[in-house]
mmCIF file of C-alpha atoms and ligand atoms in Angstrom:
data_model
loop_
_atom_site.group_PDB
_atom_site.id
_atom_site.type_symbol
_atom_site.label_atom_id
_atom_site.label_comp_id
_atom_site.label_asym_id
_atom_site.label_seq_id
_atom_site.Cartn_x
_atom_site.Cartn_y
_atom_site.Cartn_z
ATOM 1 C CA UNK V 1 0.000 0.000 0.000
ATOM 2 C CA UNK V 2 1.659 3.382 -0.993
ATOM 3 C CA UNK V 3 1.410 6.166 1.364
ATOM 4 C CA UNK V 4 -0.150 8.504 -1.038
ATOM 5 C CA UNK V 5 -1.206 8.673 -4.160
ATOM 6 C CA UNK V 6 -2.065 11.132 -6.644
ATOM 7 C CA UNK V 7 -4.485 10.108 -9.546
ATOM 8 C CA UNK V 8 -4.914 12.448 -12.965
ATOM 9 C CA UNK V 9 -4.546 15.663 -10.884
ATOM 10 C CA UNK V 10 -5.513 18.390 -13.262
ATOM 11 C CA UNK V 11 -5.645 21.770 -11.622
ATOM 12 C CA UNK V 12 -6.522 24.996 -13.394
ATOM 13 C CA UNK V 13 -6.074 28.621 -12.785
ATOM 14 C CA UNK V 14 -8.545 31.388 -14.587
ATOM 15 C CA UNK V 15 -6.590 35.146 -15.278
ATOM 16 C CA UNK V 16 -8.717 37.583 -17.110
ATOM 17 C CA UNK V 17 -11.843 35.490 -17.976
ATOM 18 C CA UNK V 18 -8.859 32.476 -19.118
ATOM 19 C CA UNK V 19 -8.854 29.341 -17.418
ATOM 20 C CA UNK V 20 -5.951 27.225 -18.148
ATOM 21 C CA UNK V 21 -4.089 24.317 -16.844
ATOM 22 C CA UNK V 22 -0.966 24.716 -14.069
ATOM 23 C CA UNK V 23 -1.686 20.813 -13.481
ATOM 24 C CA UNK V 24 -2.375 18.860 -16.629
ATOM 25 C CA UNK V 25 -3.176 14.885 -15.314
ATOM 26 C CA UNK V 26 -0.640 14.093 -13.193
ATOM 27 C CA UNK V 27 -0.285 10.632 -11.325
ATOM 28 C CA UNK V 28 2.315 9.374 -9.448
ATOM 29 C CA UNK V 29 2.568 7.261 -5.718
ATOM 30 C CA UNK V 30 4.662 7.313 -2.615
ATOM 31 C CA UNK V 31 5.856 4.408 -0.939
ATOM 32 C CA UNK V 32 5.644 3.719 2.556
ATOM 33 C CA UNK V 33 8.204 5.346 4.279
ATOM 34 C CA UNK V 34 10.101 6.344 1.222
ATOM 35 C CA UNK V 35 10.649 9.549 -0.437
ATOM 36 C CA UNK V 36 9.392 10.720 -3.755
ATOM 37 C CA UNK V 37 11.366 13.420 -5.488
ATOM 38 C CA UNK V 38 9.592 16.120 -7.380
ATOM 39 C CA UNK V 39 11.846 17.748 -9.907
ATOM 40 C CA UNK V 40 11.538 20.506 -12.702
ATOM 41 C CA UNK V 41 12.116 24.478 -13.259
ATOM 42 C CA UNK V 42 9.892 27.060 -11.395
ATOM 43 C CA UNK V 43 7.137 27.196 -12.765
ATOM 44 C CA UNK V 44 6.404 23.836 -14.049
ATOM 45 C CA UNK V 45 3.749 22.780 -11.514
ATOM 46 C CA UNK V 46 4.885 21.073 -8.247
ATOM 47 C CA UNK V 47 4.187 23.934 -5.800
ATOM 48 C CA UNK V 48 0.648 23.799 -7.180
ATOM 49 C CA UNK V 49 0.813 19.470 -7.273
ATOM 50 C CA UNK V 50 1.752 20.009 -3.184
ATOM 51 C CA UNK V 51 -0.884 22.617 -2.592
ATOM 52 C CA UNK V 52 -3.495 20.280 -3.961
ATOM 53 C CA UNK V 53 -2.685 17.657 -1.575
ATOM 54 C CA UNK V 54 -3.224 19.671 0.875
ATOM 55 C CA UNK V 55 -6.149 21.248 -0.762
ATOM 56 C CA UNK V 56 -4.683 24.431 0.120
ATOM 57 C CA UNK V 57 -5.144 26.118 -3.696
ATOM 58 C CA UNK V 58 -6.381 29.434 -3.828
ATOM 59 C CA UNK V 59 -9.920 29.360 -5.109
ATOM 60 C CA UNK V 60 -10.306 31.277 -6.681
ATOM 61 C CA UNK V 61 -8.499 31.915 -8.967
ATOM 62 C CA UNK V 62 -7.281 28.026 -8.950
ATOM 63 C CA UNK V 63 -9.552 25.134 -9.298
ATOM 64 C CA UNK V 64 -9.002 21.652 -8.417
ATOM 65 C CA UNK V 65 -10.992 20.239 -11.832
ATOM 66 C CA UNK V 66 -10.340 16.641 -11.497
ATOM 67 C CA UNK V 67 -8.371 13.739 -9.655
ATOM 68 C CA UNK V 68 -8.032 11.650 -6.635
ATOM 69 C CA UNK V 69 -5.468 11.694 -3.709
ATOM 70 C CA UNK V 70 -5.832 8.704 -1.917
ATOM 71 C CA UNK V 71 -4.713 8.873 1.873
ATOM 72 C CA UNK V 72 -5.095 6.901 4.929
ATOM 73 C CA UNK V 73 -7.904 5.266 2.793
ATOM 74 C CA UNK V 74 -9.982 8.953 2.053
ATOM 75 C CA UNK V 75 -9.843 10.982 -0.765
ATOM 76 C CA UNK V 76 -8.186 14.267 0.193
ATOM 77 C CA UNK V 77 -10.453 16.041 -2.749
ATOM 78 C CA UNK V 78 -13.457 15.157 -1.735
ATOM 79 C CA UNK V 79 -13.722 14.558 2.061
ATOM 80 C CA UNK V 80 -15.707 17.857 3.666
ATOM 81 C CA UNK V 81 -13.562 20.482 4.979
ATOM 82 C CA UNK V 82 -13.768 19.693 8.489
ATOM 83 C CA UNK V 83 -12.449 16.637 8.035
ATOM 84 C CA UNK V 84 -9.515 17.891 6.031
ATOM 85 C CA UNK V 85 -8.308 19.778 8.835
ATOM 86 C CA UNK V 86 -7.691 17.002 10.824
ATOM 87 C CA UNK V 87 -5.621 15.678 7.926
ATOM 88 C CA UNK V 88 -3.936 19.695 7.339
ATOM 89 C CA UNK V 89 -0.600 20.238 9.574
ATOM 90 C CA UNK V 90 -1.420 16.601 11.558
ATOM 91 C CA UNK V 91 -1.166 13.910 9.299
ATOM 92 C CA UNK V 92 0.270 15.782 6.286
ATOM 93 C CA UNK V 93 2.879 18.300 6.945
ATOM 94 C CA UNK V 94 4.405 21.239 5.090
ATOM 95 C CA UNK V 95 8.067 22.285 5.107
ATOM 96 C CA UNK V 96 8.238 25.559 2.730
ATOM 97 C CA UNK V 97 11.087 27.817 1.076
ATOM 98 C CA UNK V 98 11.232 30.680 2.941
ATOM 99 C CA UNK V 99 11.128 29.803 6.533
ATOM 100 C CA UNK V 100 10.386 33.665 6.830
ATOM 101 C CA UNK V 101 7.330 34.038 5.285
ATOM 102 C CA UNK V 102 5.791 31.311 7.926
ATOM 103 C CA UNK V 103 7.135 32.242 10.653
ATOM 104 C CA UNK V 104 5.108 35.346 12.538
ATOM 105 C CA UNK V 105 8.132 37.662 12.972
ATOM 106 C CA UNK V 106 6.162 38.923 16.534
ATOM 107 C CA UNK V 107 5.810 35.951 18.197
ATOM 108 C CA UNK V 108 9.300 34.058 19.271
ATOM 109 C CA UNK V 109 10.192 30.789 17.872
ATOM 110 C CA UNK V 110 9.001 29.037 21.168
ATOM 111 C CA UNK V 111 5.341 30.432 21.356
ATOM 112 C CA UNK V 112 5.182 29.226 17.549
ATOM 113 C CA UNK V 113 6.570 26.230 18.387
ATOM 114 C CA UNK V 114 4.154 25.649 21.385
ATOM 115 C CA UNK V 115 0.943 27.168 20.016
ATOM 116 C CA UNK V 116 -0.588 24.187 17.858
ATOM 117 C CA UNK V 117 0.318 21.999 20.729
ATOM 118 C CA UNK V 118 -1.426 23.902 23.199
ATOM 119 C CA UNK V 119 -4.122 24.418 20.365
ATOM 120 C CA UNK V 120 -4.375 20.442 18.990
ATOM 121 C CA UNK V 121 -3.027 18.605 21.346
ATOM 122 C CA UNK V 122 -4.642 20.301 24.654
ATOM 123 C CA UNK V 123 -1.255 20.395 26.034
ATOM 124 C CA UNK V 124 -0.772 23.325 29.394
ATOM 125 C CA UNK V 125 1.885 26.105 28.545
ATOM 126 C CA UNK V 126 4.550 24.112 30.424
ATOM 127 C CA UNK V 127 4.163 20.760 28.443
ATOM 128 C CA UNK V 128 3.569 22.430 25.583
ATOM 129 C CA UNK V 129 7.110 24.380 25.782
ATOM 130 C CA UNK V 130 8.952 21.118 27.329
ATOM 131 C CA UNK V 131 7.916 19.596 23.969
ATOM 132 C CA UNK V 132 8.875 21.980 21.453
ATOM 133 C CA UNK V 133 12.493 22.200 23.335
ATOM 134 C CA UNK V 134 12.859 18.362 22.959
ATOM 135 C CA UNK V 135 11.894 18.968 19.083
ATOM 136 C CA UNK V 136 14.257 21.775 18.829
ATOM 137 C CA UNK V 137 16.542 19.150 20.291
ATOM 138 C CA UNK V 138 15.390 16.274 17.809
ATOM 139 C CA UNK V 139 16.362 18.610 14.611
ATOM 140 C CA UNK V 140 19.605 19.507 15.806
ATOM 141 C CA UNK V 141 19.458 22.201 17.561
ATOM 142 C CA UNK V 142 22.719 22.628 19.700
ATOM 143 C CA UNK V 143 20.785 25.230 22.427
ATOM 144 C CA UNK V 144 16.694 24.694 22.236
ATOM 145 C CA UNK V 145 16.629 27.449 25.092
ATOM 146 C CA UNK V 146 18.043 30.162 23.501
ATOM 147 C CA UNK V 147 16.156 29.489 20.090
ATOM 148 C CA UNK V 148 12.717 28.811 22.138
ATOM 149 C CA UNK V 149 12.935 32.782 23.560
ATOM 150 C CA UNK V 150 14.431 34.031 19.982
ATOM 151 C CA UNK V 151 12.735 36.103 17.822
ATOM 152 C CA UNK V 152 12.754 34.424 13.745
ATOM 153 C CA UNK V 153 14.810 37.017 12.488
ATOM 154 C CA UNK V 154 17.897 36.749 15.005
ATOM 155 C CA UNK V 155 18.335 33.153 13.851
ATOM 156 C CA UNK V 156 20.373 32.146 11.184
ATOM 157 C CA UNK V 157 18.604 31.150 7.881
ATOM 158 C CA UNK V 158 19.348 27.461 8.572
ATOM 159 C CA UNK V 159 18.179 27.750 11.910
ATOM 160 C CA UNK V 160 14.908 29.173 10.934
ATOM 161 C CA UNK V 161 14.416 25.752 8.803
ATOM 162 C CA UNK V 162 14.941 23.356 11.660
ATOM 163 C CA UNK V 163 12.511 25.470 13.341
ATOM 164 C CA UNK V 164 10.149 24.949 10.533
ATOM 165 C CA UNK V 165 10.996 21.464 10.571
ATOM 166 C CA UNK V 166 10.129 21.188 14.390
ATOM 167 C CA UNK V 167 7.052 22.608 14.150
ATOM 168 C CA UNK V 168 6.069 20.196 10.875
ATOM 169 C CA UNK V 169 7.579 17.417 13.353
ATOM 170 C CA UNK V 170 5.155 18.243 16.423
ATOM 171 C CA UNK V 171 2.072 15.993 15.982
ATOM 172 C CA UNK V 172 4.168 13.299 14.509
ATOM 173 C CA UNK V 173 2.789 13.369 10.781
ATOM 174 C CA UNK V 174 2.855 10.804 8.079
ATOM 175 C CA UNK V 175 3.286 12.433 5.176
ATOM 176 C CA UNK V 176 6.115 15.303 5.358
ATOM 177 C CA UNK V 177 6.149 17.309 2.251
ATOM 178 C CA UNK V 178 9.007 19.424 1.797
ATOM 179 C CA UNK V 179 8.780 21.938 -0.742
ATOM 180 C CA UNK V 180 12.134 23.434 -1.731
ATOM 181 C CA UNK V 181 13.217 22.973 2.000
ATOM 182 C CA UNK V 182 16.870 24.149 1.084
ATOM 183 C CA UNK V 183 16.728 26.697 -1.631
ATOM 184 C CA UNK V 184 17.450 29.336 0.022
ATOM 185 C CA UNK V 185 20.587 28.043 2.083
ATOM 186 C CA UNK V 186 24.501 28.100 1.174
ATOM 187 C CA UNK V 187 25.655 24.870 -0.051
ATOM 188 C CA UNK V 188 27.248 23.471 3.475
ATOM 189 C CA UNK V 189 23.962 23.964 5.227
ATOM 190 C CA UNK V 190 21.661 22.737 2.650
ATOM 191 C CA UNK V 191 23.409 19.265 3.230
ATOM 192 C CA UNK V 192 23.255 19.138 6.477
ATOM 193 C CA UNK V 193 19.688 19.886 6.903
ATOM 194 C CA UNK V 194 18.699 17.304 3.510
ATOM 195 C CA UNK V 195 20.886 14.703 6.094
ATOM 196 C CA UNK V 196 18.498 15.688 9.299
ATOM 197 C CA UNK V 197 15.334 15.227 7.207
ATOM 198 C CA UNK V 198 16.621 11.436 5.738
ATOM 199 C CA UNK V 199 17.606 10.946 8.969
ATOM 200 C CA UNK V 200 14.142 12.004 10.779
ATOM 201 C CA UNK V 201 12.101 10.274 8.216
ATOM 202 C CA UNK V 202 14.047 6.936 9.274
ATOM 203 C CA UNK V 203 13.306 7.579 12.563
ATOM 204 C CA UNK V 204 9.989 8.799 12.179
ATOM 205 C CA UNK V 205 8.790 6.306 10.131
ATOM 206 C CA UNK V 206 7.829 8.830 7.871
ATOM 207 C CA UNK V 207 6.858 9.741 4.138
ATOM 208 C CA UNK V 208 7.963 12.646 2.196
ATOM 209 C CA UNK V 209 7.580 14.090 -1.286
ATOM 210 C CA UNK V 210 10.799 16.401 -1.734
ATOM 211 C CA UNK V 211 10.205 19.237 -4.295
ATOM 212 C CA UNK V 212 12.997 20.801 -5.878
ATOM 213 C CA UNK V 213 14.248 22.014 -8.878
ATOM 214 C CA UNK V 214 17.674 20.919 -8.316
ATOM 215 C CA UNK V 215 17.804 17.122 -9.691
ATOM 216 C CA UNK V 216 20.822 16.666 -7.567
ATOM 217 C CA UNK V 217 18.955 17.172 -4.550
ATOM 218 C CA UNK V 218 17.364 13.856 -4.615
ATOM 219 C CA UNK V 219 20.185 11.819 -5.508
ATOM 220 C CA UNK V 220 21.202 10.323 -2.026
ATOM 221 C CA UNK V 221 17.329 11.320 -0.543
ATOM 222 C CA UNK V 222 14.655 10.130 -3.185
ATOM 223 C CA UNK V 223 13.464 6.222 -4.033
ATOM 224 C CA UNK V 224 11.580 7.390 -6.602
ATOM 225 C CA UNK V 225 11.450 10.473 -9.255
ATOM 226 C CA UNK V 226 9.059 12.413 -11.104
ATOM 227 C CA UNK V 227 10.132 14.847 -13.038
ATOM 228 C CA UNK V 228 7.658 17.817 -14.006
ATOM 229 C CA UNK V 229 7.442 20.110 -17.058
ATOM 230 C CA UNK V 230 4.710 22.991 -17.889
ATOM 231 C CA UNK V 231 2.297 21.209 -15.662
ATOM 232 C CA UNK V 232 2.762 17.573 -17.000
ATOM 233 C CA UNK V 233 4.543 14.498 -15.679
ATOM 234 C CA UNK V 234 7.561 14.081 -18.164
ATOM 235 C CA UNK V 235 9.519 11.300 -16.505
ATOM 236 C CA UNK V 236 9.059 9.214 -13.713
ATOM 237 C CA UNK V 237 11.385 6.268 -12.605
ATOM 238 C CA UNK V 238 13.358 4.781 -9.711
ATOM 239 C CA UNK V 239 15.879 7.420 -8.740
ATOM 240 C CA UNK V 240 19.118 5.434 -9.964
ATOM 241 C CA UNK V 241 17.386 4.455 -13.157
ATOM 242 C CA UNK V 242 16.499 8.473 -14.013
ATOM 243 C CA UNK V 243 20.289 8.940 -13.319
ATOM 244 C CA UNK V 244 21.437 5.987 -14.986
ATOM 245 C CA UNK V 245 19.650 6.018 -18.155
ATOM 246 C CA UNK V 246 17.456 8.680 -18.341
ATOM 247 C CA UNK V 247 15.372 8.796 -21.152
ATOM 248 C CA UNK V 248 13.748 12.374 -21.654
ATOM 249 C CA UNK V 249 15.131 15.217 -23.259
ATOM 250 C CA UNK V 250 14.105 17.303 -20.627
ATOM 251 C CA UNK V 251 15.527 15.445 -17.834
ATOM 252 C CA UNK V 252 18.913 14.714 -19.777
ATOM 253 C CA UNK V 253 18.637 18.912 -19.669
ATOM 254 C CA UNK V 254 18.087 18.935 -15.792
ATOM 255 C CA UNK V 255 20.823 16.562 -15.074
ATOM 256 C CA UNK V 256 23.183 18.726 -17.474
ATOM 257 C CA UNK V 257 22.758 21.565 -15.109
ATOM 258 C CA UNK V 258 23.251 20.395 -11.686
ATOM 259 C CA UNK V 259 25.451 22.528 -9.653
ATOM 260 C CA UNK V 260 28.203 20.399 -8.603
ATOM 261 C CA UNK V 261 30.336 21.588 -4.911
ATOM 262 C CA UNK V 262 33.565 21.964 -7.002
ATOM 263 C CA UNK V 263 32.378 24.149 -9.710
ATOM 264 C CA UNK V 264 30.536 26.772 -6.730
ATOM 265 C CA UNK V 265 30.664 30.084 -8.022
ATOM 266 C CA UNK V 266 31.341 28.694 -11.594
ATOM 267 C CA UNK V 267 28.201 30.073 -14.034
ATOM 268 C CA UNK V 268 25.859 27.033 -14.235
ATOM 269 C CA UNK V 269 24.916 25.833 -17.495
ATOM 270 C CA UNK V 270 21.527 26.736 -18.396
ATOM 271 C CA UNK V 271 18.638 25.227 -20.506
ATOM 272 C CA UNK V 272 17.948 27.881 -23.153
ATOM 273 C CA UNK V 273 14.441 29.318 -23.103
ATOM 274 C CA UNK V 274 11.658 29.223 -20.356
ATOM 275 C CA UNK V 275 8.966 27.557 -18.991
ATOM 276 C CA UNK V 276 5.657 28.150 -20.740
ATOM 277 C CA UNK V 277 3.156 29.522 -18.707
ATOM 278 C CA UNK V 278 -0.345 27.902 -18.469
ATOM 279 C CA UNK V 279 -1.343 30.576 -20.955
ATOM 280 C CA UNK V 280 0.980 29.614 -23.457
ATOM 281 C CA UNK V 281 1.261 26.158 -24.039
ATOM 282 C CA UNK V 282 2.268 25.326 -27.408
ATOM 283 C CA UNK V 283 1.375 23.035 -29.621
ATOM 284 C CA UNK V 284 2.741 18.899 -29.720
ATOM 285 C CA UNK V 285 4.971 18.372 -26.970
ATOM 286 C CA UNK V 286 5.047 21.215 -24.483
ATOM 287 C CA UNK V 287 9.025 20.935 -24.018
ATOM 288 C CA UNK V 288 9.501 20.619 -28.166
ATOM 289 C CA UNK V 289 10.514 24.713 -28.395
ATOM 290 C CA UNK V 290 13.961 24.239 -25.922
ATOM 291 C CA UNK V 291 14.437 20.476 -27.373
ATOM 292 C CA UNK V 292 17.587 19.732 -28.536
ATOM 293 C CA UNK V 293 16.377 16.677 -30.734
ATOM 294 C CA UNK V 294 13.071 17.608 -31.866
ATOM 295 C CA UNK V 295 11.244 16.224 -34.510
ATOM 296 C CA UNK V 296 8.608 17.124 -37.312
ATOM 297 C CA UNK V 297 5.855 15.088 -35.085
ATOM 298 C CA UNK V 298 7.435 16.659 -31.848
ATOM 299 C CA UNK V 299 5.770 19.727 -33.068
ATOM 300 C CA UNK V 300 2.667 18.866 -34.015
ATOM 301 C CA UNK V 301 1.144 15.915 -31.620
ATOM 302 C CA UNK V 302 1.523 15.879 -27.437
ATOM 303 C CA UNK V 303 3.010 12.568 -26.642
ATOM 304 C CA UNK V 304 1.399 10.242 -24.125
ATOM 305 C CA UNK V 305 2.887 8.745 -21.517
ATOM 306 C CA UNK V 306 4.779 5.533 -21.725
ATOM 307 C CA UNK V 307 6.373 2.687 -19.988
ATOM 308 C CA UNK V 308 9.854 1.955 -21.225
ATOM 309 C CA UNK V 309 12.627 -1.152 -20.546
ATOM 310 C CA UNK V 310 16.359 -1.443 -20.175
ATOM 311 C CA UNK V 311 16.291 -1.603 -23.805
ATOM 312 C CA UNK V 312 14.318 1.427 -24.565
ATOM 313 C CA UNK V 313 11.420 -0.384 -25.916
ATOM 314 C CA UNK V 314 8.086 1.302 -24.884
ATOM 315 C CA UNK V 315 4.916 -0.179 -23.999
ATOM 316 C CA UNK V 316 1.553 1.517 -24.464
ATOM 317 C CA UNK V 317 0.593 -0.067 -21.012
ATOM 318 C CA UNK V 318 1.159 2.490 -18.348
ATOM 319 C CA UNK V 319 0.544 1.329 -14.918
ATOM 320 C CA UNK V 320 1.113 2.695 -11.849
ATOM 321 C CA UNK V 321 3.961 0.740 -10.839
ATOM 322 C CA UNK V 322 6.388 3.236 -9.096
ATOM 323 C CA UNK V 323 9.493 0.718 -9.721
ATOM 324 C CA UNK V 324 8.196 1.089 -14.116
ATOM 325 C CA UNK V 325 9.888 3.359 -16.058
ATOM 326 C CA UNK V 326 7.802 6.235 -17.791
ATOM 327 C CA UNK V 327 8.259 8.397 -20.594
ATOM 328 C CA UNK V 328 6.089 10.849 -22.144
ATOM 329 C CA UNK V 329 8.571 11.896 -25.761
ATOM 330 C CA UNK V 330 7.733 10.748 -29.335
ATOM 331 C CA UNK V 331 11.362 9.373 -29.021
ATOM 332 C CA UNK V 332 10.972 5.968 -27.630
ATOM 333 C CA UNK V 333 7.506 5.292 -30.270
HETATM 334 N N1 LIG R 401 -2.161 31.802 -7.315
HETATM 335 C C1 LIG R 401 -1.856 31.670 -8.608
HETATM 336 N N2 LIG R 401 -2.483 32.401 -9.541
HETATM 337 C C2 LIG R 401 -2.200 32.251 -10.854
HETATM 338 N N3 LIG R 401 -1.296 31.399 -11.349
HETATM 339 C C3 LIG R 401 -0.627 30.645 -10.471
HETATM 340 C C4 LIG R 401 -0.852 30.727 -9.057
HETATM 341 N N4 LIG R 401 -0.041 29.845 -8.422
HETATM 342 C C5 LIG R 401 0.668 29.250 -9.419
HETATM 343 N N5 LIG R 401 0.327 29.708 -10.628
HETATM 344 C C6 LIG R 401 0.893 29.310 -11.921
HETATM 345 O O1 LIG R 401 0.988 27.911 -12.009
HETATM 346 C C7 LIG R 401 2.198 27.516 -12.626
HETATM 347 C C8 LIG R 401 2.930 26.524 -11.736
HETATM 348 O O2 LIG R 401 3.378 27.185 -10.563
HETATM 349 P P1 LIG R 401 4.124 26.462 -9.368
HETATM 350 O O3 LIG R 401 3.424 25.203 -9.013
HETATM 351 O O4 LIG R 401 4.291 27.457 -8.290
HETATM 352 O O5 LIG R 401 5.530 26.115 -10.019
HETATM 353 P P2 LIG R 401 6.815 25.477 -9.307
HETATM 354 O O6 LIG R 401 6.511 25.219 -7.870
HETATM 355 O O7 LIG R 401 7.117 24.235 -10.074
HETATM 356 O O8 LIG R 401 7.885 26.499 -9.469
HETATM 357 C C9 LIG R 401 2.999 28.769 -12.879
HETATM 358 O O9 LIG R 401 2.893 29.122 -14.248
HETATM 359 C C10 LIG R 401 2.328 29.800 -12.016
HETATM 360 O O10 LIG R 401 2.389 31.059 -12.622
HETATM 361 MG MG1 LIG R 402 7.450 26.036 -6.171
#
């Protein structure tokens, strides 16, 4: 039994009196205790995939047209509201970005910390603090005192995550989704905190879909990868098999440009062009205009999604097998 999974999510966004698609039938699982990776550029859909899930996308002007996210045996799309807030920061968790624009810069890291427990769990003041200090402790934190009474901005940007990560922590969730949990950190820190959250999950018993647009990222963290373009599922495969042999265009792009520690500071090699917004998806295959080996057909039909071997040879039989190969490119017809 996976731990989640997502069925044909199609979400849409409306600008202007235009309603088009930011989430274009996307399906994908996560194992028990395992971590999924989410890869692509900005723009190409995941923040908007892990919004979903938590049914947390602003309506308007998003809309949640179709799909299934299976959970603990409900579907998060359709159970009533009320029950989805039991699900919301207990069972599900968020880890975002920019620790800065959750945290209340008023309150101090402690009364953050403590709040929900005092809030969910019924715990007094006293428990609730004891608690949070032993999290603090859990996610590395060298003195939970001092960071309980801080304030969010005298912490260190690094710090500020393993608060984040506390707080996610604190009623013990099942699903931890981390969306670009180390963007915003220098290199040195952004490993050490990917090692806390393997580590936690272990312990934890945990799952966790890890969003980023750096495919290195998910090289020693991720069982499993999906990799996302303009809203659509491009790739998906076990993690060593994407980096192995990976078969789309796209992803043979992403891998191209992963920063590497010995080339810091070195100018990253780019994929030429951009994202297309949802307003501007172009004909045949939406990654065809930056595709280095584009075809006649790549312009003019959208290629389906398709399971592929070892060998390369595709089969029109896509299942949801998260150990299958898939491939959506007019390459491997
Ligand atoms: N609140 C919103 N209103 C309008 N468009 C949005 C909104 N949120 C996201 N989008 C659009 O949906 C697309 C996917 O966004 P997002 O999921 O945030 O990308 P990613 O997380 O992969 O960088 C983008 O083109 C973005 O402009
Ligand atoms: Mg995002």
């Amino acid at each position: 039994m996976p731990c989640l999974s997502c069925n044909d999510l199609r979400v849409s966004f409306r600008i202007r009196k235009k309603s088009a698609y930011a989430v274009r039938g996307v399906s994908f699982s996560v194992d028990d205790r395992a971590t999924l990776g989410i890869v692509g550029e900005s723009g190409c859909g995941k923040s908007v995939t892990a919004a979903a899930i938590m049914r947390l996308v602003p309506a308007p002007p998003g809309k949640i047209e179709s799909g299934a996210i299976l959970f603990e045996e409900k579907d998060l799309l359709t159970i009533p509201e009320k029950e989805m807030r039991g699900v919301r920061g207990r069972r599900i968790s968020m880890v975002f970005q920019d620790p800065m624009t959750s945290l209340n810069p008023v309150f101090t890291c402690g009364d953050q910390t403590a709040e929900p427990l005092i809030l969910h769990k019924g715990m007094d003041k006293r428990a609730a603090a004891e608690l949070s200090m032993e999290l603090f402790s859990e996610v590395g934190i060298a003195e939970p005192k001092r960071v309980f009474e801080s304030y969010p901005h005298n912490l260190s940007g690094g710090m500020r995550q393993r608060v984040m990560i506390a707080m996610a922590l604190a009623c013990s969730p099942k699903l931890l989704i981390a969306d670009e949990p180390t963007t915003a950190l220098d290199v040195t820190v952004q490993a050490r905190l990917l090692e806390l959250l393997k580590k936690l999950q272990d312990a934890k018993d945990m799952s966790m879909i890890l969003i980023t647009h750096n495919l290195g990222i998910v090289a020693g963290m991720a069982r499993h990868v999906i990799v996302m373009y303009a809203g659509e599922l491009v790739e998906s495969a076990p993690t060593r098999t994407l980096f192995e042999a990976p078969r789309h265009p796209y992803t043979e792009c992403l891998l191209k440009t992963i920063p590497s520690i010995d080339k810091r500071g070195e100018r990253l090699t780019v994929i030429p062009g951009t994202v297309p917004t949802p307003f501007e998806i172009p004909d045949g295959c939406l990654f065809h205009p930056r595709c280095p080996k584009a075809k006649d057909v790549c312009r003019k039909e959208r290629p389906a999604l398709h399971c592929v071997d070892e060998r390369g040879i595709t089969d029109n039989d896509v299942n949801a097998d998260n150990d299958k190969h898939h491939v959506r490119c007019h390459l491997y017809v």
